[in-house]
Amino acid sequence: MESVVNVVKGKQLYEGKAKIIYATDKPDLYIQYFKDDATAFNAQKKGTIGQKGICNNKISTCFFELLQTKGIDTHFVKMLSEREMLVKRLDIVQVEVTIRNIVAGGMAKLLGLEEGIELKEPVLEYHYKHDGLGDPLINEYHIKALDLATDEEMHYIRERSFEINNILKNFLVDRALILVDFKLEFGRDAKKKIVLGDEISPDTCRFWDRETRKKLDKDRFRRDLGGIEDAYQEVLMRITGKK
Ligand code: 5GP
């Protein structure tokens, strides 16, 4: 999309746990506002992480721009301000895609594995986007039977997700960060084309320092490890070179 889009901010459409979505005067464009609020364990744990919204907006912008240069279509149009990103309006597919390179979090728990085991190849999981149920694990049969997406759409989503993993992994290696795992959301744009949506940030990815394996992501909040603000700033600096 052209980079000279100017929009007028409209009414608030939706407030989520970490973001607010606003309409604009252009029906196919929304504004995504990044908050400092943080939740974990299906919103049972609540808090704020200072400057998180600013970090996540800048980090997501960097990743979306990188992916777009590599031919991945995303909802990103441009960064509007420190906390605001202009995005394409999407009809979100109610399936979260998780890619894992190293065992952690949900996979460690589900299969009784120790965190930190390198996987022989990336693992892809689907979770049904349903807060009330805690985003349960589902497979392609559920997705088809519940009409959440077509086979063709899921084929595209699966291929893009692995491609995104390779692009991000390679990019982060040079920044001394290990991409442990991450979650993606896709949606249909005005032309019904599947594009990547949501955000890519320390809220939605696990990043470990390559040398020390220190956690530099939302796990510091989830597990009360302290130093959360510094971890987000550190990721921002390594990724963009700027604070
Ligand atoms: P896990 O299934 O191990 O809890 O999460 C796997 C990866 O996806 C982690 O990087 C985690 O941050 C991300 N993820 C999965 N579900 C969610 C979610 O509902 N919200 C956020 N912010 N991240 C998620």
GROMACS .gro file of C-alpha atoms and ligand atoms in nm:
model
  267
    1MET     CA    1   0.000   0.000   0.000
    2GLU     CA    2   0.120   0.355  -0.072
    3SER     CA    3   0.311   0.516   0.213
    4VAL     CA    4   0.141   0.856   0.180
    5VAL     CA    5  -0.190   0.755   0.337
    6ASN     CA    6  -0.332   1.019   0.568
    7VAL     CA    7  -0.621   0.926   0.789
    8VAL     CA    8  -0.845   1.083   1.049
    9LYS     CA    9  -0.881   0.880   1.369
   10GLY     CA   10  -1.238   0.765   1.429
   11LYS     CA   11  -1.422   0.597   1.713
   12GLN     CA   12  -1.291   0.315   1.930
   13LEU     CA   13  -1.413  -0.017   1.792
   14TYR     CA   14  -1.258  -0.270   2.024
   15GLU     CA   15  -1.042  -0.280   2.334
   16GLY     CA   16  -0.835  -0.594   2.386
   17LYS     CA   17  -0.590  -0.691   2.657
   18ALA     CA   18  -0.291  -0.515   2.502
   19LYS     CA   19  -0.433  -0.307   2.217
   20ILE     CA   20  -0.718  -0.078   2.120
   21ILE     CA   21  -0.855  -0.067   1.766
   22TYR     CA   22  -0.992   0.258   1.623
   23ALA     CA   23  -1.182   0.321   1.300
   24THR     CA   24  -1.055   0.583   1.056
   25ASP     CA   25  -1.224   0.788   0.786
   26LYS     CA   26  -1.113   0.515   0.543
   27PRO     CA   27  -1.334   0.205   0.581
   28ASP     CA   28  -1.053  -0.040   0.506
   29LEU     CA   29  -0.799   0.111   0.745
   30TYR     CA   30  -0.787   0.086   1.123
   31ILE     CA   31  -0.553   0.225   1.387
   32GLN     CA   32  -0.395  -0.023   1.627
   33TYR     CA   33  -0.300   0.146   1.958
   34PHE     CA   34  -0.049  -0.037   2.180
   35LYS     CA   35  -0.116  -0.021   2.557
   36ASP     CA   36   0.119  -0.088   2.850
   37ASP     CA   37  -0.134  -0.330   3.002
   38ALA     CA   38  -0.026  -0.691   3.031
   39THR     CA   39  -0.222  -1.002   3.115
   40ALA     CA   40  -0.123  -1.366   3.148
   41PHE     CA   41  -0.284  -1.702   3.217
   42ASN     CA   42  -0.608  -1.611   3.044
   43ALA     CA   43  -0.620  -1.269   3.216
   44GLN     CA   44  -0.600  -1.414   3.569
   45LYS     CA   45  -0.277  -1.216   3.613
   46LYS     CA   46  -0.290  -0.846   3.531
   47GLY     CA   47  -0.036  -0.566   3.538
   48THR     CA   48   0.137  -0.298   3.338
   49ILE     CA   49   0.481  -0.295   3.183
   50GLY     CA   50   0.621   0.059   3.152
   51GLN     CA   51   0.672   0.170   2.790
   52LYS     CA   52   0.563  -0.172   2.662
   53GLY     CA   53   0.320  -0.021   2.411
   54ILE     CA   54   0.592   0.194   2.259
   55CYS     CA   55   0.839  -0.096   2.242
   56ASN     CA   56   0.586  -0.334   2.089
   57ASN     CA   57   0.474  -0.082   1.828
   58LYS     CA   58   0.833  -0.015   1.721
   59ILE     CA   59   0.939  -0.382   1.730
   60SER     CA   60   0.628  -0.492   1.536
   61THR     CA   61   0.686  -0.216   1.281
   62CYS     CA   62   1.041  -0.337   1.228
   63PHE     CA   63   0.929  -0.701   1.184
   64PHE     CA   64   0.636  -0.617   0.954
   65GLU     CA   65   0.863  -0.403   0.735
   66LEU     CA   66   1.120  -0.681   0.722
   67LEU     CA   67   0.856  -0.940   0.628
   68GLN     CA   68   0.709  -0.715   0.360
   69THR     CA   69   1.050  -0.672   0.198
   70LYS     CA   70   1.067  -1.054   0.186
   71GLY     CA   71   0.730  -1.078   0.010
   72ILE     CA   72   0.504  -1.163   0.307
   73ASP     CA   73   0.176  -0.968   0.295
   74THR     CA   74   0.085  -0.811   0.629
   75HIS     CA   75  -0.179  -0.570   0.756
   76PHE     CA   76   0.089  -0.309   0.835
   77VAL     CA   77   0.060   0.021   0.650
   78LYS     CA   78   0.273   0.258   0.856
   79MET     CA   79   0.365   0.370   1.205
   80LEU     CA   80   0.160   0.679   1.293
   81SER     CA   81   0.302   0.764   1.636
   82GLU     CA   82   0.494   0.600   1.919
   83ARG     CA   83   0.191   0.391   2.015
   84GLU     CA   84  -0.015   0.388   1.697
   85MET     CA   85   0.011   0.180   1.382
   86LEU     CA   86  -0.207   0.217   1.073
   87VAL     CA   87  -0.326  -0.126   0.958
   88LYS     CA   88  -0.556  -0.278   0.700
   89ARG     CA   89  -0.896  -0.386   0.830
   90LEU     CA   90  -0.903  -0.766   0.853
   91ASP     CA   91  -1.161  -1.032   0.913
   92ILE     CA   92  -0.948  -1.226   1.161
   93VAL     CA   93  -0.926  -1.604   1.119
   94GLN     CA   94  -1.017  -1.742   1.462
   95VAL     CA   95  -0.709  -1.961   1.472
   96GLU     CA   96  -0.378  -1.870   1.636
   97VAL     CA   97  -0.070  -2.022   1.475
   98THR     CA   98   0.220  -2.109   1.704
   99ILE     CA   99   0.561  -2.203   1.571
  100ARG     CA  100   0.817  -2.354   1.807
  101ASN     CA  101   1.191  -2.399   1.753
  102ILE     CA  102   1.276  -2.485   2.114
  103VAL     CA  103   1.056  -2.648   2.379
  104ALA     CA  104   0.904  -2.394   2.621
  105GLY     CA  105   0.577  -2.287   2.780
  106GLY     CA  106   0.272  -2.471   2.656
  107MET     CA  107   0.465  -2.748   2.479
  108ALA     CA  108   0.680  -2.822   2.784
  109LYS     CA  109   0.364  -2.851   2.994
  110LEU     CA  110   0.159  -3.048   2.743
  111LEU     CA  111   0.423  -3.313   2.680
  112GLY     CA  112   0.607  -3.310   3.014
  113LEU     CA  113   0.930  -3.190   2.852
  114GLU     CA  114   1.205  -2.976   2.990
  115GLU     CA  115   1.230  -2.622   2.859
  116GLY     CA  116   1.522  -2.557   2.627
  117ILE     CA  117   1.523  -2.878   2.421
  118GLU     CA  118   1.609  -2.793   2.059
  119LEU     CA  119   1.347  -2.938   1.827
  120LYS     CA  120   1.470  -3.139   1.527
  121GLU     CA  121   1.241  -2.928   1.311
  122PRO     CA  122   0.995  -2.648   1.383
  123VAL     CA  123   0.662  -2.752   1.534
  124LEU     CA  124   0.346  -2.580   1.414
  125GLU     CA  125   0.036  -2.574   1.634
  126TYR     CA  126  -0.310  -2.429   1.590
  127HIS     CA  127  -0.509  -2.288   1.880
  128TYR     CA  128  -0.876  -2.188   1.868
  129LYS     CA  129  -0.897  -1.813   1.946
  130HIS     CA  130  -1.133  -1.831   2.243
  131ASP     CA  131  -1.041  -1.647   2.563
  132GLY     CA  132  -1.312  -1.820   2.767
  133LEU     CA  133  -1.156  -2.158   2.690
  134GLY     CA  134  -0.793  -2.044   2.716
  135ASP     CA  135  -0.720  -2.084   2.341
  136PRO     CA  136  -0.732  -2.466   2.323
  137LEU     CA  137  -0.512  -2.668   2.091
  138ILE     CA  138  -0.693  -2.776   1.774
  139ASN     CA  139  -0.596  -2.936   1.442
  140GLU     CA  140  -0.683  -2.890   1.076
  141TYR     CA  141  -0.984  -3.122   1.107
  142HIS     CA  142  -1.140  -2.896   1.373
  143ILE     CA  143  -1.066  -2.592   1.157
  144LYS     CA  144  -1.236  -2.749   0.856
  145ALA     CA  145  -1.529  -2.896   1.046
  146LEU     CA  146  -1.600  -2.565   1.223
  147ASP     CA  147  -1.554  -2.370   0.900
  148LEU     CA  148  -1.291  -2.142   1.055
  149ALA     CA  149  -1.095  -2.132   0.729
  150THR     CA  150  -1.081  -2.316   0.397
  151ASP     CA  151  -0.819  -2.578   0.309
  152GLU     CA  152  -0.669  -2.334   0.062
  153GLU     CA  153  -0.646  -2.060   0.325
  154MET     CA  154  -0.488  -2.298   0.577
  155HIS     CA  155  -0.236  -2.419   0.322
  156TYR     CA  156  -0.134  -2.057   0.261
  157ILE     CA  157  -0.123  -1.978   0.635
  158ARG     CA  158   0.093  -2.284   0.707
  159GLU     CA  159   0.342  -2.208   0.429
  160ARG     CA  160   0.370  -1.839   0.526
  161SER     CA  161   0.414  -1.925   0.895
  162PHE     CA  162   0.719  -2.145   0.828
  163GLU     CA  163   0.859  -1.879   0.592
  164ILE     CA  164   0.811  -1.612   0.862
  165ASN     CA  165   0.993  -1.838   1.110
  166ASN     CA  166   1.294  -1.863   0.878
  167ILE     CA  167   1.301  -1.489   0.808
  168LEU     CA  168   1.274  -1.389   1.175
  169LYS     CA  169   1.516  -1.657   1.297
  170ASN     CA  170   1.784  -1.545   1.052
  171PHE     CA  171   1.729  -1.179   1.130
  172LEU     CA  172   1.756  -1.241   1.506
  173VAL     CA  173   2.068  -1.457   1.488
  174ASP     CA  174   2.270  -1.147   1.394
  175ARG     CA  175   2.122  -0.971   1.697
  176ALA     CA  176   2.227  -1.246   1.939
  177LEU     CA  177   1.865  -1.347   2.000
  178ILE     CA  178   1.718  -1.697   1.982
  179LEU     CA  179   1.362  -1.716   1.852
  180VAL     CA  180   1.223  -1.986   2.082
  181ASP     CA  181   0.859  -1.969   1.969
  182PHE     CA  182   0.591  -1.722   1.863
  183LYS     CA  183   0.225  -1.680   1.785
  184LEU     CA  184   0.078  -1.538   1.463
  185GLU     CA  185  -0.269  -1.428   1.364
  186PHE     CA  186  -0.391  -1.401   1.006
  187GLY     CA  187  -0.698  -1.239   0.855
  188ARG     CA  188  -0.877  -1.171   0.529
  189ASP     CA  189  -0.839  -0.823   0.380
  190ALA     CA  190  -1.102  -0.637   0.174
  191LYS     CA  191  -1.013  -0.855  -0.127
  192LYS     CA  192  -1.044  -1.175   0.084
  193LYS     CA  193  -0.670  -1.225   0.060
  194ILE     CA  194  -0.505  -1.381   0.365
  195VAL     CA  195  -0.251  -1.146   0.526
  196LEU     CA  196  -0.058  -1.149   0.854
  197GLY     CA  197  -0.220  -0.937   1.128
  198ASP     CA  198  -0.188  -0.857   1.500
  199GLU     CA  199   0.166  -0.786   1.627
  200ILE     CA  200   0.508  -0.951   1.652
  201SER     CA  201   0.666  -0.849   1.981
  202PRO     CA  202   0.802  -0.979   2.313
  203ASP     CA  203   0.435  -1.019   2.410
  204THR     CA  204   0.381  -1.276   2.137
  205CYS     CA  205   0.728  -1.429   2.094
  206ARG     CA  206   0.982  -1.590   2.325
  207PHE     CA  207   1.328  -1.437   2.277
  208TRP     CA  208   1.632  -1.573   2.464
  209ASP     CA  209   1.976  -1.418   2.471
  210ARG     CA  210   2.203  -1.638   2.256
  211GLU     CA  211   2.489  -1.654   2.508
  212THR     CA  212   2.319  -1.656   2.848
  213ARG     CA  213   1.972  -1.783   2.743
  214LYS     CA  214   1.825  -1.506   2.956
  215LYS     CA  215   1.455  -1.461   2.884
  216LEU     CA  216   1.387  -1.129   2.711
  217ASP     CA  217   1.010  -1.147   2.670
  218LYS     CA  218   0.674  -1.164   2.846
  219ASP     CA  219   0.778  -1.474   3.041
  220ARG     CA  220   0.952  -1.230   3.280
  221PHE     CA  221   0.603  -1.095   3.361
  222ARG     CA  222   0.428  -1.434   3.354
  223ARG     CA  223   0.685  -1.588   3.592
  224ASP     CA  224   0.764  -1.280   3.807
  225LEU     CA  225   1.129  -1.281   3.703
  226GLY     CA  226   1.171  -0.902   3.733
  227GLY     CA  227   1.352  -0.673   3.490
  228ILE     CA  228   1.065  -0.683   3.245
  229GLU     CA  229   1.086  -0.322   3.123
  230ASP     CA  230   1.461  -0.357   3.064
  231ALA     CA  231   1.406  -0.681   2.870
  232TYR     CA  232   1.162  -0.513   2.628
  233GLN     CA  233   1.401  -0.216   2.584
  234GLU     CA  234   1.689  -0.458   2.522
  235VAL     CA  235   1.495  -0.637   2.247
  236LEU     CA  236   1.401  -0.303   2.091
  237MET     CA  237   1.763  -0.190   2.093
  238ARG     CA  238   1.898  -0.513   1.948
  239ILE     CA  239   1.635  -0.518   1.673
  240THR     CA  240   1.627  -0.153   1.570
  241GLY     CA  241   1.954  -0.027   1.713
  242LYS     CA  242   1.751   0.248   1.885
  243LYS     CA  243   1.585   0.298   2.224
  2445GP     P1  244   0.262  -2.110   2.475
  2445GP     O1  245   0.164  -2.197   2.400
  2445GP     O2  246   0.391  -2.181   2.500
  2445GP     O3  247   0.204  -2.048   2.596
  2445GP     O4  248   0.296  -1.989   2.376
  2445GP     C1  249   0.374  -2.007   2.261
  2445GP     C2  250   0.415  -1.872   2.204
  2445GP     O5  251   0.302  -1.804   2.153
  2445GP     C3  252   0.477  -1.779   2.307
  2445GP     O6  253   0.579  -1.705   2.243
  2445GP     C4  254   0.362  -1.688   2.349
  2445GP     O7  255   0.410  -1.559   2.384
  2445GP     C5  256   0.276  -1.685   2.224
  2445GP     N1  257   0.132  -1.688   2.256
  2445GP     C6  258   0.048  -1.793   2.249
  2445GP     N2  259  -0.078  -1.758   2.284
  2445GP     C7  260  -0.073  -1.628   2.313
  2445GP     C8  261  -0.173  -1.532   2.355
  2445GP     O8  262  -0.292  -1.561   2.370
  2445GP     N3  263  -0.128  -1.406   2.375
  2445GP     C9  264   0.003  -1.370   2.357
  2445GP     N4  265   0.039  -1.244   2.381
  2445GP     N5  266   0.096  -1.456   2.315
  2445GP    C10  267   0.060  -1.583   2.295
   0.00000   0.00000   0.00000
